[in-house]
Tab-separated table of C-alpha atoms in Angstrom:
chain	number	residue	atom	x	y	z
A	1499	UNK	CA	0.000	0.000	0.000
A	1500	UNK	CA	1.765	3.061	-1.044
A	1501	UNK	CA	1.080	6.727	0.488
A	1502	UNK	CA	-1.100	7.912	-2.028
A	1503	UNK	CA	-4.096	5.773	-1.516
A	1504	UNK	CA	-3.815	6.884	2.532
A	1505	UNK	CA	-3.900	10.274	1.576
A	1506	UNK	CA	-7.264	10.400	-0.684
A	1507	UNK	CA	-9.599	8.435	1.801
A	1508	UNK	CA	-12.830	9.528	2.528
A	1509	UNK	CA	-13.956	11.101	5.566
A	1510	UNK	CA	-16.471	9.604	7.907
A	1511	UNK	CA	-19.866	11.664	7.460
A	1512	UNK	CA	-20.336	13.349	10.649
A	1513	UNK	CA	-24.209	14.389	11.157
A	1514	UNK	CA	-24.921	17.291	14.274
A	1515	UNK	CA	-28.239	17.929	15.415
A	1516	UNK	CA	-28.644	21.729	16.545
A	1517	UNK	CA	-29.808	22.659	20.066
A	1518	UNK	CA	-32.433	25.608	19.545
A	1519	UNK	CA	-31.034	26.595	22.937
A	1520	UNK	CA	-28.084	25.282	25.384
A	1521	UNK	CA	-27.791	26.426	28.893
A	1522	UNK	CA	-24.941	25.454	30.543
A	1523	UNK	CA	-24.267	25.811	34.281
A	1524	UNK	CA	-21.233	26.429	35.696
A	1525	UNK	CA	-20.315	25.071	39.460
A	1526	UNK	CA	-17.996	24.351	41.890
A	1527	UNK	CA	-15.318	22.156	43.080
A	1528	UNK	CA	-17.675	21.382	46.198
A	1529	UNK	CA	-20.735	21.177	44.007
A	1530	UNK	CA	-19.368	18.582	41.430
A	1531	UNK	CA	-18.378	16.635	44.624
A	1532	UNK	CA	-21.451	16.645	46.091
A	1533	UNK	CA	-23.094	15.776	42.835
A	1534	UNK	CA	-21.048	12.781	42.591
A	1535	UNK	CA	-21.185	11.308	45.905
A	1536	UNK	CA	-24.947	11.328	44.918
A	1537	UNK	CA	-27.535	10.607	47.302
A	1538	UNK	CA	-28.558	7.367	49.033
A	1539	UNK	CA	-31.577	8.008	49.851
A	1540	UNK	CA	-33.172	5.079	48.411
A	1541	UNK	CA	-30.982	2.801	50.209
A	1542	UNK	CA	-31.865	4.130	53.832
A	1543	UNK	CA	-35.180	4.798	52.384
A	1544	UNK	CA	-35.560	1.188	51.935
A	1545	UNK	CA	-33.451	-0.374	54.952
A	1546	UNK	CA	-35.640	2.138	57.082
A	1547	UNK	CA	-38.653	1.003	56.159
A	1548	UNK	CA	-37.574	-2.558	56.236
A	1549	UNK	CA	-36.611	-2.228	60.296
A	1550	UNK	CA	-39.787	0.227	60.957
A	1551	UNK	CA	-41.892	-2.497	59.268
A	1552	UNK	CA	-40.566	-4.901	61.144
A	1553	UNK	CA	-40.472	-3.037	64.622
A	1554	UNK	CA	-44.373	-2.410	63.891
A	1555	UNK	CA	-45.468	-5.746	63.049
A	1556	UNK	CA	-43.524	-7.045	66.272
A	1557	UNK	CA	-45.153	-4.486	68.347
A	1558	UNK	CA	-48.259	-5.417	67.335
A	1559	UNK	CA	-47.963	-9.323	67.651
A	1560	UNK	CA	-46.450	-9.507	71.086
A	1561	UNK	CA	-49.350	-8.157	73.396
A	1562	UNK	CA	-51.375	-10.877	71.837
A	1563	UNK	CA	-49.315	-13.970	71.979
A	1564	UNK	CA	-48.232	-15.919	74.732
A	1565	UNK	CA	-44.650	-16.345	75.483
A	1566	UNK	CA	-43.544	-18.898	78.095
A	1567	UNK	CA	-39.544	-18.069	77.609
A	1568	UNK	CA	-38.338	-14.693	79.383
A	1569	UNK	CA	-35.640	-15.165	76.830
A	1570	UNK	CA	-37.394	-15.318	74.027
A	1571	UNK	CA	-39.607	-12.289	75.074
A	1572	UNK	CA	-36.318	-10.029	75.939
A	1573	UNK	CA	-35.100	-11.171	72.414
A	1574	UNK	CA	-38.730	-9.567	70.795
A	1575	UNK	CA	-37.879	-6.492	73.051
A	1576	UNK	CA	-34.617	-6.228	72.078
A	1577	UNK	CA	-35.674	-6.376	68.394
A	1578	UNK	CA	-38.596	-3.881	68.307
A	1579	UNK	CA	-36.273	-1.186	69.717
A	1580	UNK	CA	-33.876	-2.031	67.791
A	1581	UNK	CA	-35.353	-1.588	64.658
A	1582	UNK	CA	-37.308	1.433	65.992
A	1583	UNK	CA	-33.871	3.020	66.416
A	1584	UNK	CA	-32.730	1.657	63.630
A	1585	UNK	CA	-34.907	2.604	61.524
A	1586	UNK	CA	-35.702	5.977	62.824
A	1587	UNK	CA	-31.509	6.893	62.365
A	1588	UNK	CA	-31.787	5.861	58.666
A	1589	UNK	CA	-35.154	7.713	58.221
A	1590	UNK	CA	-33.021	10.746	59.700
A	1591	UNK	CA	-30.426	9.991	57.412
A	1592	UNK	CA	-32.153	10.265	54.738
A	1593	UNK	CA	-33.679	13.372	54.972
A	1594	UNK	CA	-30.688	14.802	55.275
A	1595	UNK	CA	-28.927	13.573	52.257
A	1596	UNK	CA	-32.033	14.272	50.284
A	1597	UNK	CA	-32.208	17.615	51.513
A	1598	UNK	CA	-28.222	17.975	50.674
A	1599	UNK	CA	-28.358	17.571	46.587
A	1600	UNK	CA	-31.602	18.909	46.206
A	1601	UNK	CA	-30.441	21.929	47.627
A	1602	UNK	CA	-27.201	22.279	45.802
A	1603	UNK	CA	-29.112	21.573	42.266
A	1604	UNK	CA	-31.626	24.708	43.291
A	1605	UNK	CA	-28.572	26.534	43.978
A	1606	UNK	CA	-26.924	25.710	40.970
A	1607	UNK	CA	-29.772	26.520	39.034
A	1608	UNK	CA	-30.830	29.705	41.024
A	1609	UNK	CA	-27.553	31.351	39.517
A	1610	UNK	CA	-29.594	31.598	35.731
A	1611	UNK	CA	-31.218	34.782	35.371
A	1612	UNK	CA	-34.730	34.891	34.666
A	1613	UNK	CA	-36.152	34.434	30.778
A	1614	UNK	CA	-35.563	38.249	28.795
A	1615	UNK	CA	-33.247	39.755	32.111
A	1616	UNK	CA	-30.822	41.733	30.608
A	1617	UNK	CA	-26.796	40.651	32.066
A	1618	UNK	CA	-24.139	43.760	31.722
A	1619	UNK	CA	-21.160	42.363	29.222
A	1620	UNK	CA	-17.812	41.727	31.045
A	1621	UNK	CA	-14.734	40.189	29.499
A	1622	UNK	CA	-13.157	38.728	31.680
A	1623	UNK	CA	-9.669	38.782	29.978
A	1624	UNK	CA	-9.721	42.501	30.642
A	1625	UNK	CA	-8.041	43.933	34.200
C-alpha cells in the first residue's frame, strides 16, 4: 500500500443535530463533589422502612401472643427497639442527604437569570 491511496480516503460523514437553545451551568469544586457522591436516599429509604416495618409488626404481635420463655420475650424487646432506632436513624439519614443535593441543584440553578433579564457584558480577559 503506497502513500497515495492513505492520503485520498474519505472522511467519515459526521451528522450534528442543533440545540435551539443550550444552557450550561457552571459550578464548583464542592458542588461537582457533592453531585457525585450522589444521594442514598433510596438505600436508607428502603433499609428504614424494612426495620420500621418490622419493629411495627412485632409491636403489634407480642401483646397478643403468649410467650412462656423470658428469653425469648427479651429477644422480641430487644428487636422492636432495635429496629425502631434503627430505623428511625436511617429515616433521619435520609432526609438529610435528600435535603443535601436537592439543595445544591436549586442553587446551581438559582444562579440563571430569569427568561428576557438583561446581564451587563464583562470580558473577563480585561483587568
Amino acid at each position: 500500500m503506497n502513500m497515495e491511496s492513505h492520503n485520498h480516503e474519505i472522511p467519515p460523514a459526521i451528522r450534528r443535530a442543533r440545540f435551539d437553545q443550550l444552557t450550561i451551568y457552571e459550578i464548583s469544586e464542592d458542588e461537582l463533589i457533592t453531585l457525585e457522591k450522589g444521594s442514598p436516599d433510596s438505600v436508607y429509604l428502603s433499609i428504614s422502612i424494612a426495620f420500621l416495618s418490622s419493629a411495627i409488626s412485632c409491636s403489634v404481635a407480642v401483646p397478643s401472643i403468649h410467650i412462656g420463655s423470658q428469653k425469648l420475650l427479651f429477644a422480641f424487646i430487644s428487636f422492636i427497639i432495635l429496629g425502631y432506632i434503627v430505623g428511625g436513624v436511617l429515616m433521619i439519614l435520609w432526609l438529610k442527604s435528600k435535603s443535601s443535593v436537592s439543595t445544591c441543584v436549586k442553587k446551581i440553578r438559582n444562579r440563571l437569570p430569569p427568561e428576557g433579564s438583561l446581564l451587563p457584558c464583562t470580558d473577563d480577559n480585561q483587568e
